[in-house]
Amino acid sequence: MRSQVEELAGIRERVLAGPGEKATAAQKAKGKLTVRERIALLLDEGSFHEVEPLRRHRATGFGLEARKPYTDGVVTGWGTVEGRTVFVYAHDFRIFGGALGEAHATKIHKIMDMALAAGAPLVSLNDGAGARIQEGVTALAGYGGIFRRNTAASGVIPQISVMLGPCAGGAAYSPALTDFVFMVRETSQMFITGPDVVKAVTGEEITQNGLGGADVHAETSGVCHFAYDDEETCLEEVRYLLSLLPRNNRETPPAVPCDDPADRRCEILADLVPADGNRPYDMAEVIEEIVDDGEYLEVHQRWARNIICALARLDGQVVGIVANQPQTLAGVLDIEASEKAARFVQMCDAFSIPIVTLLDVPGFLPGVGQEHGGIIRHGAKLLYAYCDATVPRISLILRKAYGGAYIVMDSQSIGADLTYAWPTNEIAVMGAEGAANVIFRRQIAEADDPEARRAELVKEYRAELMHPYYAAERGLVDDVIDPADTRRVLIGALTMLRTKHAERPARKHGNPPQ
């Protein structure tokens, strides 16, 4: 027995050591950590339990029978993050370039099934070259099994993909099915077809980072939610995100003790937000003033910047915040902003995270490009997401709330539980100038001084239909509040709504706009 135990210890040493110093040196030369260094950064110290470390492939041909390394290029198991169970699988690029074969895929399938059964988050550390070509169609079938499990786990457990190397073809689709995608600049890329294929087919020449690097996906495509300069920072932020999410859809997000007083007055808000609706300001500063200790995690920070989606805490409880950003495109809704906010609202609803919506929106972005790009369809995604959400929903109108954009941004008419407004609110079909031009077109044209008459009628329209208490008088706003009381009012409302229960209609699933 002792000799066999010694043999086992030797095998385990080889498993932990990996494929050798040369492969490790090559990994380090690219500025990348090894697979076990990454897992150590992600999980609490000493908490990792590996599953199937001795697994080897059974493929033959093309020289594979002579190369049967332990783990088969993927490390799987579970550990804890801040004491809560998290499942993880991580590609080892040093072994077959992290390419997916039958045994490799089977290990991932098993850990995904375990995560779903245990009701715990799943984190994938991706650094793989796609399907293992030598294994043919069995490798492709392995990807199919991953995609099916991603879909089954969607909205049940949090799924986080961390891109730490080049991921092409099928390797890029699994992250797209998960809740959040993290990337590291310079070392990680995502694309369906690489630069060589692009050049062969279209003649376009482009680098890997130019085609599918972190900045491209964080700013242009919207595939990436978070981008960082190094792996250490990236994995630390993954830990922070996990601290804001529940383990599964049957639980609520973890609450923490809060030293920031729930009744703290936010006097600075009256100075941050100009009363003149045409003057811009930074909505991020408003959010920072309202939330606990000024801390929040913005999702998709660099994509569709005219809307902010963030996770934060109010009195220790996690909330999702959706807010127009007047500093970019005046805070209008366009195709990308609608898609960004819709996905965020759906994520919050799936994981029992209350939603606070901060409105300062002049409408949808007009233009041929937007209309031909399907702004109706994409805007409907946000409308559908809000209407379908059953978590506590509170909206706060800071200044402008015009037209269809007001309705879409969680107005009372589509199911917001409570709607508040500041004294600077303007809720209307459109701005006073535009409304007057439509309603009083003939009177303005017939006036001796059209400009003076227009100004007079604009003032009249604003006084009649756009004063700050018009909506409140008609029950469309629950209360008009002092901006300084915003934090206290939101926390009080969320405390009351914590036990909210909403019945869904009997159906297999809805058919949301695509």
Short mmCIF file of C-alpha atoms in Angstrom, two decimals:
data_model
loop_
_atom_site.label_atom_id
_atom_site.label_comp_id
_atom_site.label_asym_id
_atom_site.label_seq_id
_atom_site.Cartn_x
_atom_site.Cartn_y
_atom_site.Cartn_z
CA MET A 1 0.00 0.00 0.00
CA ARG A 2 2.76 2.45 0.91
CA SER A 3 4.48 1.96 -2.42
CA GLN A 4 1.21 2.58 -4.23
CA VAL A 5 0.60 5.73 -2.20
CA GLU A 6 4.06 6.93 -3.14
CA GLU A 7 3.27 6.24 -6.79
CA LEU A 8 0.05 8.25 -6.46
CA ALA A 9 1.97 11.12 -4.87
CA GLY A 10 4.39 11.11 -7.78
CA ILE A 11 1.54 11.21 -10.31
CA ARG A 12 -0.07 14.09 -8.46
CA GLU A 13 3.20 16.00 -8.52
CA ARG A 14 3.35 15.58 -12.28
CA VAL A 15 -0.28 16.72 -12.62
CA LEU A 16 0.42 19.88 -10.62
CA ALA A 17 3.67 20.56 -12.44
CA GLY A 18 1.97 20.53 -15.83
CA PRO A 19 3.56 19.71 -19.17
CA GLY A 20 7.03 21.02 -18.32
CA GLU A 21 9.19 24.07 -17.81
CA LYS A 22 9.48 24.87 -21.52
CA ALA A 23 5.70 25.12 -21.98
CA THR A 24 5.40 27.15 -18.79
CA ALA A 25 8.14 29.53 -19.92
CA ALA A 26 6.32 30.02 -23.24
CA GLN A 27 3.11 30.84 -21.35
CA LYS A 28 4.93 33.35 -19.15
CA ALA A 29 6.63 34.92 -22.16
CA LYS A 30 3.19 35.88 -23.45
CA GLY A 31 2.48 37.70 -20.19
CA LYS A 32 0.03 35.03 -19.07
CA LEU A 33 -0.32 33.15 -15.80
CA THR A 34 -0.51 29.36 -15.61
CA VAL A 35 -3.86 27.69 -15.14
CA ARG A 36 -3.31 26.90 -11.46
CA GLU A 37 -2.03 30.41 -10.69
CA ARG A 38 -5.27 31.75 -12.13
CA ILE A 39 -7.42 29.43 -10.04
CA ALA A 40 -5.44 30.40 -6.94
CA LEU A 41 -6.18 34.08 -7.58
CA LEU A 42 -9.87 33.46 -8.20
CA LEU A 43 -10.66 31.22 -5.22
CA ASP A 44 -10.10 31.55 -1.49
CA GLU A 45 -6.71 30.21 -0.45
CA GLY A 46 -6.64 26.45 -0.05
CA SER A 47 -10.30 25.98 -1.01
CA PHE A 48 -9.91 24.37 -4.45
CA HIS A 49 -11.07 20.75 -4.88
CA GLU A 50 -10.08 19.36 -8.26
CA VAL A 51 -12.27 16.95 -10.22
CA GLU A 52 -10.78 14.34 -12.57
CA PRO A 53 -7.17 15.54 -12.47
CA LEU A 54 -6.01 12.14 -13.79
CA ARG A 55 -8.25 12.19 -16.87
CA ARG A 56 -6.55 11.46 -20.20
CA HIS A 57 -7.86 11.37 -23.73
CA ARG A 58 -8.35 8.06 -25.54
CA ALA A 59 -8.03 9.35 -29.11
CA THR A 60 -5.65 7.81 -31.62
CA GLY A 61 -4.10 8.95 -34.86
CA PHE A 62 -2.10 12.02 -35.83
CA GLY A 63 0.34 11.26 -33.02
CA LEU A 64 -2.22 11.62 -30.23
CA GLU A 65 -1.65 8.10 -28.90
CA ALA A 66 1.89 9.16 -27.96
CA ARG A 67 0.72 12.26 -26.11
CA LYS A 68 -1.67 11.62 -23.24
CA PRO A 69 -1.06 14.29 -20.62
CA TYR A 70 -3.02 14.32 -17.38
CA THR A 71 -6.01 16.77 -17.16
CA ASP A 72 -6.24 16.73 -21.00
CA GLY A 73 -5.76 20.48 -21.04
CA VAL A 74 -8.53 21.60 -18.66
CA VAL A 75 -8.57 21.88 -14.86
CA THR A 76 -12.01 21.54 -13.27
CA GLY A 77 -13.33 21.65 -9.72
CA TRP A 78 -14.88 23.81 -7.05
CA GLY A 79 -13.77 26.13 -4.26
CA THR A 80 -15.03 29.19 -2.46
CA VAL A 81 -15.07 32.95 -3.03
CA GLU A 82 -15.55 34.81 0.23
CA GLY A 83 -16.71 31.52 1.74
CA ARG A 84 -19.38 30.75 -0.88
CA THR A 85 -19.08 27.77 -3.22
CA VAL A 86 -18.06 28.50 -6.82
CA PHE A 87 -17.40 25.97 -9.61
CA VAL A 88 -14.66 26.59 -12.13
CA TYR A 89 -13.11 25.14 -15.26
CA ALA A 90 -9.90 26.54 -16.68
CA HIS A 91 -8.15 25.76 -19.96
CA ASP A 92 -4.44 24.95 -19.81
CA PHE A 93 -2.98 26.46 -22.98
CA ARG A 94 0.26 24.56 -22.37
CA ILE A 95 -1.50 21.28 -23.23
CA PHE A 96 -2.71 21.03 -26.84
CA GLY A 97 -3.10 24.81 -26.84
CA GLY A 98 -6.12 24.38 -24.58
CA ALA A 99 -7.98 22.82 -27.52
CA LEU A 100 -11.17 20.93 -26.74
CA GLY A 101 -11.34 17.19 -27.33
CA GLU A 102 -13.72 14.48 -26.16
CA ALA A 103 -12.21 13.93 -22.69
CA HIS A 104 -11.64 17.66 -22.24
CA ALA A 105 -15.29 18.38 -23.07
CA THR A 106 -16.58 15.59 -20.84
CA LYS A 107 -14.78 17.11 -17.87
CA ILE A 108 -16.38 20.49 -18.56
CA HIS A 109 -19.82 18.90 -18.98
CA LYS A 110 -19.45 17.20 -15.61
CA ILE A 111 -18.46 20.35 -13.72
CA MET A 112 -21.28 22.32 -15.38
CA ASP A 113 -23.78 19.64 -14.32
CA MET A 114 -22.37 19.75 -10.79
CA ALA A 115 -22.69 23.54 -10.63
CA LEU A 116 -26.31 23.42 -11.75
CA ALA A 117 -27.16 20.60 -9.34
CA ALA A 118 -25.48 22.38 -6.42
CA GLY A 119 -27.01 25.75 -7.32
CA ALA A 120 -23.68 27.58 -7.34
CA PRO A 121 -22.01 30.02 -9.77
CA LEU A 122 -19.86 28.76 -12.62
CA VAL A 123 -16.71 30.60 -13.74
CA SER A 124 -14.84 29.59 -16.89
CA LEU A 125 -11.22 30.70 -17.38
CA ASN A 126 -10.90 30.54 -21.15
CA ASP A 127 -7.55 30.16 -22.87
CA GLY A 128 -8.14 27.65 -25.64
CA ALA A 129 -7.58 27.34 -29.36
CA GLY A 130 -11.01 25.94 -30.19
CA ALA A 131 -11.87 22.40 -31.21
CA ARG A 132 -9.07 19.80 -31.28
CA ILE A 133 -8.81 19.19 -35.00
CA GLN A 134 -7.22 15.75 -34.60
CA GLU A 135 -10.38 14.46 -32.87
CA GLY A 136 -12.74 15.69 -35.57
CA VAL A 137 -16.48 15.72 -35.03
CA THR A 138 -16.30 14.43 -31.43
CA ALA A 139 -14.68 17.74 -30.50
CA LEU A 140 -17.50 19.66 -32.16
CA ALA A 141 -20.06 17.55 -30.29
CA GLY A 142 -18.27 18.48 -27.08
CA TYR A 143 -18.96 22.15 -27.78
CA GLY A 144 -22.60 21.35 -28.41
CA GLY A 145 -22.84 19.82 -24.94
CA ILE A 146 -21.34 22.97 -23.41
CA PHE A 147 -23.77 25.26 -25.26
CA ARG A 148 -26.76 23.17 -24.19
CA ARG A 149 -25.67 23.34 -20.56
CA ASN A 150 -25.00 27.09 -20.77
CA THR A 151 -28.57 27.53 -21.94
CA ALA A 152 -30.04 25.23 -19.29
CA ALA A 153 -28.17 27.14 -16.55
CA SER A 154 -29.13 30.58 -17.91
CA GLY A 155 -31.06 32.49 -15.28
CA VAL A 156 -30.59 29.64 -12.79
CA ILE A 157 -26.98 30.13 -11.69
CA PRO A 158 -24.62 33.03 -12.48
CA GLN A 159 -22.26 32.15 -15.33
CA ILE A 160 -19.10 34.21 -15.78
CA SER A 161 -16.61 33.83 -18.65
CA VAL A 162 -13.08 35.15 -18.23
CA MET A 163 -11.14 35.42 -21.48
CA LEU A 164 -7.42 35.00 -20.83
CA GLY A 165 -6.12 34.00 -24.26
CA PRO A 166 -7.17 33.65 -27.89
CA CYS A 167 -10.60 32.04 -28.23
CA ALA A 168 -11.85 31.36 -31.73
CA GLY A 169 -14.81 29.64 -33.36
CA GLY A 170 -16.86 27.53 -30.98
CA ALA A 171 -14.75 28.69 -28.04
CA ALA A 172 -16.27 32.16 -28.45
CA TYR A 173 -19.91 31.04 -28.43
CA SER A 174 -20.05 29.66 -24.90
CA PRO A 175 -18.98 33.02 -23.38
CA ALA A 176 -21.64 34.75 -25.46
CA LEU A 177 -24.26 32.56 -23.77
CA THR A 178 -23.11 33.44 -20.24
CA ASP A 179 -24.12 36.37 -18.04
CA PHE A 180 -20.82 38.28 -17.96
CA VAL A 181 -17.64 38.32 -20.07
CA PHE A 182 -14.30 39.59 -18.75
CA MET A 183 -11.27 40.18 -20.99
CA VAL A 184 -7.61 41.11 -20.55
CA ARG A 185 -6.05 43.57 -22.96
CA GLU A 186 -3.36 42.39 -25.38
CA THR A 187 -3.50 38.72 -24.32
CA SER A 188 -7.15 37.77 -24.92
CA GLN A 189 -9.13 37.79 -28.15
CA MET A 190 -12.51 36.51 -29.31
CA PHE A 191 -13.56 35.96 -32.91
CA ILE A 192 -15.45 33.45 -35.00
CA THR A 193 -12.89 33.51 -37.83
CA GLY A 194 -9.34 34.73 -37.31
CA PRO A 195 -7.36 37.35 -39.24
CA ASP A 196 -5.97 34.83 -41.73
CA VAL A 197 -9.43 33.64 -42.74
CA VAL A 198 -10.70 37.22 -42.93
CA LYS A 199 -7.84 38.14 -45.26
CA ALA A 200 -8.39 35.07 -47.45
CA VAL A 201 -12.12 35.69 -47.83
CA THR A 202 -12.45 39.49 -47.85
CA GLY A 203 -8.92 40.72 -48.49
CA GLU A 204 -8.98 42.77 -45.29
CA GLU A 205 -5.79 42.78 -43.23
CA ILE A 206 -6.16 43.14 -39.46
CA THR A 207 -4.39 42.04 -36.30
CA GLN A 208 -5.86 39.66 -33.72
CA ASN A 209 -6.44 42.51 -31.26
CA GLY A 210 -7.85 44.74 -33.98
CA LEU A 211 -10.32 42.02 -34.93
CA GLY A 212 -11.35 40.70 -31.53
CA GLY A 213 -9.31 42.24 -28.74
CA ALA A 214 -10.61 43.41 -25.37
CA ASP A 215 -11.01 47.05 -26.36
CA VAL A 216 -12.87 46.15 -29.56
CA HIS A 217 -15.39 44.03 -27.67
CA ALA A 218 -15.66 46.47 -24.76
CA GLU A 219 -16.27 49.56 -26.93
CA THR A 220 -17.56 48.47 -30.34
CA SER A 221 -19.26 45.08 -30.33
CA GLY A 222 -20.52 45.01 -26.74
CA VAL A 223 -19.50 41.34 -26.38
CA CYS A 224 -17.25 42.12 -23.41
CA HIS A 225 -18.68 43.55 -20.17
CA PHE A 226 -15.37 44.26 -18.41
CA ALA A 227 -11.82 44.80 -19.74
CA TYR A 228 -8.66 45.06 -17.65
CA ASP A 229 -4.93 45.51 -18.19
CA ASP A 230 -3.75 42.41 -16.33
CA GLU A 231 -5.01 39.04 -15.14
CA GLU A 232 -4.59 39.82 -11.44
CA THR A 233 -6.91 42.84 -11.58
CA CYS A 234 -9.35 40.99 -13.80
CA LEU A 235 -9.70 38.03 -11.43
CA GLU A 236 -10.01 40.33 -8.41
CA GLU A 237 -12.94 42.05 -10.13
CA VAL A 238 -14.52 38.67 -10.88
CA ARG A 239 -14.43 38.01 -7.13
CA TYR A 240 -16.07 41.40 -6.50
CA LEU A 241 -18.83 40.68 -9.01
CA LEU A 242 -19.50 37.30 -7.38
CA SER A 243 -19.92 39.07 -4.03
CA LEU A 244 -22.83 41.03 -5.56
CA LEU A 245 -24.64 38.01 -7.02
CA PRO A 246 -26.72 35.29 -5.38
CA ARG A 247 -25.61 31.67 -5.67
CA ASN A 248 -28.71 30.84 -7.73
CA ASN A 249 -32.16 32.08 -8.70
CA ARG A 250 -33.75 30.70 -5.53
CA GLU A 251 -31.73 32.98 -3.28
CA THR A 252 -31.32 36.72 -2.87
CA PRO A 253 -27.96 38.48 -3.26
CA PRO A 254 -25.80 38.56 -0.12
CA ALA A 255 -26.39 41.54 2.17
CA VAL A 256 -23.51 43.12 4.09
CA PRO A 257 -23.37 45.37 7.17
CA CYS A 258 -23.50 49.03 6.17
CA ASP A 259 -21.91 51.95 8.01
CA ASP A 260 -23.28 54.51 5.53
CA PRO A 261 -26.44 55.88 7.24
CA ALA A 262 -29.68 54.97 5.46
CA ASP A 263 -31.04 58.46 6.17
CA ARG A 264 -27.93 60.31 4.98
CA ARG A 265 -28.96 63.49 3.19
CA CYS A 266 -27.49 64.02 -0.28
CA GLU A 267 -27.32 67.81 -0.29
CA ILE A 268 -24.79 67.88 -3.11
CA LEU A 269 -27.31 66.49 -5.61
CA ALA A 270 -28.99 69.88 -5.96
CA ASP A 271 -25.67 71.27 -7.17
CA LEU A 272 -24.67 68.29 -9.34
CA VAL A 273 -27.77 68.38 -11.53
CA PRO A 274 -28.56 71.68 -13.33
CA ALA A 275 -32.22 72.72 -13.39
CA ASP A 276 -31.83 73.64 -17.08
CA GLY A 277 -32.69 70.46 -18.95
CA ASN A 278 -30.35 71.37 -21.81
CA ARG A 279 -27.24 71.42 -19.64
CA PRO A 280 -25.30 68.13 -19.32
CA TYR A 281 -23.94 66.56 -16.14
CA ASP A 282 -22.36 63.26 -15.14
CA MET A 283 -25.00 60.78 -13.95
CA ALA A 284 -22.20 58.64 -12.51
CA GLU A 285 -21.66 61.32 -9.86
CA VAL A 286 -25.35 61.14 -8.92
CA ILE A 287 -25.14 57.36 -8.51
CA GLU A 288 -21.95 57.67 -6.48
CA GLU A 289 -23.67 60.09 -4.10
CA ILE A 290 -26.71 57.88 -3.57
CA VAL A 291 -25.24 54.39 -3.10
CA ASP A 292 -23.43 52.95 -0.08
CA ASP A 293 -19.97 54.49 0.36
CA GLY A 294 -20.01 55.69 -3.26
CA GLU A 295 -19.13 52.20 -4.53
CA TYR A 296 -20.68 50.56 -7.57
CA LEU A 297 -19.68 48.20 -10.38
CA GLU A 298 -20.59 49.50 -13.82
CA VAL A 299 -21.40 46.86 -16.44
CA HIS A 300 -20.50 47.57 -20.08
CA GLN A 301 -18.93 50.84 -18.99
CA ARG A 302 -17.39 51.63 -22.38
CA TRP A 303 -20.20 50.45 -24.66
CA ALA A 304 -23.41 52.46 -25.24
CA ARG A 305 -22.23 55.15 -22.85
CA ASN A 306 -25.49 57.08 -23.11
CA ILE A 307 -26.92 54.68 -20.54
CA ILE A 308 -25.40 53.39 -17.31
CA CYS A 309 -26.01 49.90 -15.93
CA ALA A 310 -24.47 49.21 -12.54
CA LEU A 311 -24.61 46.96 -9.51
CA ALA A 312 -24.41 48.68 -6.14
CA ARG A 313 -25.71 48.48 -2.59
CA LEU A 314 -28.27 50.56 -0.74
CA ASP A 315 -28.21 49.99 3.02
CA GLY A 316 -26.18 46.84 2.42
CA GLN A 317 -28.66 45.33 -0.06
CA VAL A 318 -27.69 44.77 -3.71
CA VAL A 319 -29.57 46.77 -6.35
CA GLY A 320 -29.29 47.13 -10.11
CA ILE A 321 -29.23 50.71 -11.40
CA VAL A 322 -30.25 51.75 -14.90
CA ALA A 323 -29.67 55.44 -15.62
CA ASN A 324 -29.58 57.73 -18.63
CA GLN A 325 -26.24 59.53 -19.06
CA PRO A 326 -26.81 63.16 -20.18
CA GLN A 327 -23.08 63.55 -20.74
CA THR A 328 -23.24 61.29 -23.82
CA LEU A 329 -25.71 61.93 -26.65
CA ALA A 330 -27.78 63.90 -24.11
CA GLY A 331 -28.84 60.58 -22.60
CA VAL A 332 -31.05 59.51 -25.52
CA LEU A 333 -31.99 55.89 -26.08
CA ASP A 334 -30.60 54.30 -29.22
CA ILE A 335 -30.18 50.73 -30.48
CA GLU A 336 -27.12 49.88 -28.40
CA ALA A 337 -28.36 51.54 -25.22
CA SER A 338 -31.66 49.67 -25.49
CA GLU A 339 -29.92 46.32 -25.92
CA LYS A 340 -27.48 47.01 -23.08
CA ALA A 341 -30.18 48.00 -20.60
CA ALA A 342 -32.57 45.22 -21.65
CA ARG A 343 -30.01 42.48 -20.99
CA PHE A 344 -29.10 44.05 -17.65
CA VAL A 345 -32.73 44.27 -16.55
CA GLN A 346 -33.25 40.61 -17.49
CA MET A 347 -30.17 39.60 -15.51
CA CYS A 348 -31.36 41.51 -12.44
CA ASP A 349 -34.81 39.97 -12.69
CA ALA A 350 -33.39 36.45 -13.08
CA PHE A 351 -31.32 36.78 -9.91
CA SER A 352 -33.76 38.67 -7.67
CA ILE A 353 -31.91 41.99 -7.78
CA PRO A 354 -34.23 45.03 -7.32
CA ILE A 355 -34.01 47.63 -10.08
CA VAL A 356 -33.71 51.39 -9.57
CA THR A 357 -34.13 53.46 -12.74
CA LEU A 358 -32.90 57.07 -12.91
CA LEU A 359 -34.53 58.98 -15.77
CA ASP A 360 -33.26 61.99 -17.65
CA VAL A 361 -34.14 61.06 -21.21
CA PRO A 362 -35.13 63.36 -24.10
CA GLY A 363 -36.40 60.50 -26.26
CA PHE A 364 -35.13 57.98 -28.79
CA LEU A 365 -32.30 58.96 -31.13
CA PRO A 366 -33.78 60.05 -34.47
CA GLY A 367 -32.16 59.21 -37.79
CA VAL A 368 -32.27 57.00 -40.84
CA GLY A 369 -29.52 54.78 -39.49
CA GLN A 370 -31.43 54.11 -36.29
CA GLU A 371 -34.72 53.41 -38.06
CA HIS A 372 -33.15 51.14 -40.66
CA GLY A 373 -31.12 49.45 -37.93
CA GLY A 374 -34.34 48.44 -36.20
CA ILE A 375 -34.69 50.90 -33.31
CA ILE A 376 -38.32 49.82 -33.01
CA ARG A 377 -37.31 46.21 -32.53
CA HIS A 378 -34.37 46.96 -30.26
CA GLY A 379 -36.24 49.52 -28.19
CA ALA A 380 -38.96 46.93 -27.71
CA LYS A 381 -36.38 44.65 -26.06
CA LEU A 382 -36.01 47.12 -23.21
CA LEU A 383 -39.75 47.59 -22.98
CA TYR A 384 -40.27 43.82 -22.86
CA ALA A 385 -37.55 43.34 -20.24
CA TYR A 386 -39.09 45.88 -17.86
CA CYS A 387 -42.65 44.67 -18.39
CA ASP A 388 -41.58 41.07 -17.75
CA ALA A 389 -39.56 41.82 -14.62
CA THR A 390 -41.14 40.84 -11.28
CA VAL A 391 -38.44 42.12 -8.91
CA PRO A 392 -39.01 45.37 -6.96
CA ARG A 393 -38.84 48.26 -9.42
CA ILE A 394 -38.49 51.92 -8.49
CA SER A 395 -38.09 54.78 -10.95
CA LEU A 396 -36.90 58.30 -10.21
CA ILE A 397 -37.32 61.14 -12.71
CA LEU A 398 -34.58 63.73 -12.30
CA ARG A 399 -35.34 66.06 -15.22
CA LYS A 400 -36.61 65.23 -18.71
CA ALA A 401 -38.78 62.21 -19.44
CA TYR A 402 -40.16 62.64 -22.94
CA GLY A 403 -42.25 60.50 -25.25
CA GLY A 404 -41.87 56.78 -25.74
CA ALA A 405 -38.51 56.82 -23.95
CA TYR A 406 -40.31 57.87 -20.75
CA ILE A 407 -42.68 54.91 -21.07
CA VAL A 408 -39.89 52.44 -21.87
CA MET A 409 -37.68 53.53 -18.94
CA ASP A 410 -39.87 51.76 -16.36
CA SER A 411 -42.74 54.21 -16.08
CA GLN A 412 -45.57 53.49 -13.71
CA SER A 413 -47.79 52.47 -16.62
CA ILE A 414 -45.58 49.47 -17.45
CA GLY A 415 -45.36 48.22 -13.90
CA ALA A 416 -42.92 50.23 -11.80
CA ASP A 417 -43.90 49.65 -8.17
CA LEU A 418 -43.10 53.21 -7.13
CA THR A 419 -42.28 56.31 -9.14
CA TYR A 420 -40.65 59.40 -7.63
CA ALA A 421 -39.58 62.68 -9.18
CA TRP A 422 -37.45 65.67 -8.31
CA PRO A 423 -38.95 69.19 -8.53
CA THR A 424 -37.01 69.62 -11.80
CA ASN A 425 -38.94 66.86 -13.58
CA GLU A 426 -40.55 67.42 -16.97
CA ILE A 427 -42.77 64.57 -18.13
CA ALA A 428 -44.34 65.13 -21.54
CA VAL A 429 -44.87 63.75 -25.01
CA MET A 430 -42.05 65.99 -26.22
CA GLY A 431 -40.23 69.19 -25.26
CA ALA A 432 -42.25 72.37 -24.94
CA GLU A 433 -40.70 73.96 -28.05
CA GLY A 434 -41.50 70.99 -30.26
CA ALA A 435 -44.99 70.63 -28.82
CA ALA A 436 -45.79 74.30 -29.37
CA ASN A 437 -44.58 74.13 -32.98
CA VAL A 438 -47.02 71.27 -33.62
CA ILE A 439 -50.04 72.41 -31.66
CA PHE A 440 -49.85 76.12 -32.43
CA ARG A 441 -48.38 75.98 -35.91
CA ARG A 442 -51.15 78.09 -37.46
CA GLN A 443 -51.23 80.72 -34.71
CA ILE A 444 -47.46 81.15 -34.90
CA ALA A 445 -47.53 81.48 -38.70
CA GLU A 446 -50.32 84.07 -38.60
CA ALA A 447 -48.78 86.20 -35.83
CA ASP A 448 -47.26 89.61 -36.60
CA ASP A 449 -44.17 88.53 -34.65
CA PRO A 450 -43.92 84.72 -35.02
CA GLU A 451 -40.90 84.34 -32.73
CA ALA A 452 -42.45 86.34 -29.91
CA ARG A 453 -45.73 84.44 -30.30
CA ARG A 454 -43.86 81.11 -30.30
CA ALA A 455 -42.04 82.02 -27.08
CA GLU A 456 -45.35 83.04 -25.49
CA LEU A 457 -47.06 79.77 -26.48
CA VAL A 458 -44.08 77.66 -25.36
CA LYS A 459 -44.29 79.31 -21.96
CA GLU A 460 -48.02 78.67 -21.86
CA TYR A 461 -47.64 74.99 -22.79
CA ARG A 462 -44.92 74.47 -20.20
CA ALA A 463 -47.02 76.10 -17.49
CA GLU A 464 -50.10 74.05 -18.34
CA LEU A 465 -48.72 70.58 -19.09
CA MET A 466 -45.08 70.40 -18.02
CA HIS A 467 -44.95 71.82 -14.52
CA PRO A 468 -43.27 69.48 -12.01
CA TYR A 469 -46.53 68.48 -10.27
CA TYR A 470 -48.63 67.71 -13.35
CA ALA A 471 -47.90 63.95 -13.31
CA ALA A 472 -48.15 63.77 -9.51
CA GLU A 473 -51.58 65.37 -9.59
CA ARG A 474 -52.72 62.62 -11.94
CA GLY A 475 -51.22 59.75 -9.95
CA LEU A 476 -48.48 58.96 -12.47
CA VAL A 477 -45.82 59.93 -9.92
CA ASP A 478 -46.15 58.73 -6.33
CA ASP A 479 -44.33 61.69 -4.83
CA VAL A 480 -42.15 64.66 -5.68
CA ILE A 481 -39.15 64.60 -3.36
CA ASP A 482 -36.28 66.81 -2.28
CA PRO A 483 -33.15 65.52 -4.09
CA ALA A 484 -31.35 65.49 -0.75
CA ASP A 485 -33.81 62.83 0.47
CA THR A 486 -33.21 60.51 -2.49
CA ARG A 487 -31.12 57.93 -0.64
CA ARG A 488 -33.51 57.78 2.32
CA VAL A 489 -36.59 57.48 0.12
CA LEU A 490 -35.12 54.75 -2.11
CA ILE A 491 -33.94 52.67 0.85
CA GLY A 492 -37.32 52.99 2.57
CA ALA A 493 -39.16 51.92 -0.58
CA LEU A 494 -36.83 48.98 -1.21
CA THR A 495 -37.21 47.80 2.38
CA MET A 496 -40.97 47.76 1.97
CA LEU A 497 -40.75 45.94 -1.39
CA ARG A 498 -38.36 43.25 -0.18
CA THR A 499 -41.21 40.78 0.28
CA LYS A 500 -42.83 41.57 -3.07
CA HIS A 501 -44.34 38.56 -4.81
CA ALA A 502 -45.68 38.61 -8.35
CA GLU A 503 -47.53 35.81 -10.13
CA ARG A 504 -46.51 35.08 -13.71
CA PRO A 505 -49.06 33.98 -16.31
CA ALA A 506 -49.09 30.28 -17.17
CA ARG A 507 -46.92 29.86 -20.26
CA LYS A 508 -43.92 27.94 -21.47
CA HIS A 509 -41.99 31.16 -22.10
CA GLY A 510 -42.51 34.50 -23.76
CA ASN A 511 -41.43 35.42 -27.27
CA PRO A 512 -39.36 38.58 -26.75
CA PRO A 513 -38.45 40.85 -29.68
CA GLN A 514 -35.16 40.00 -31.32
#
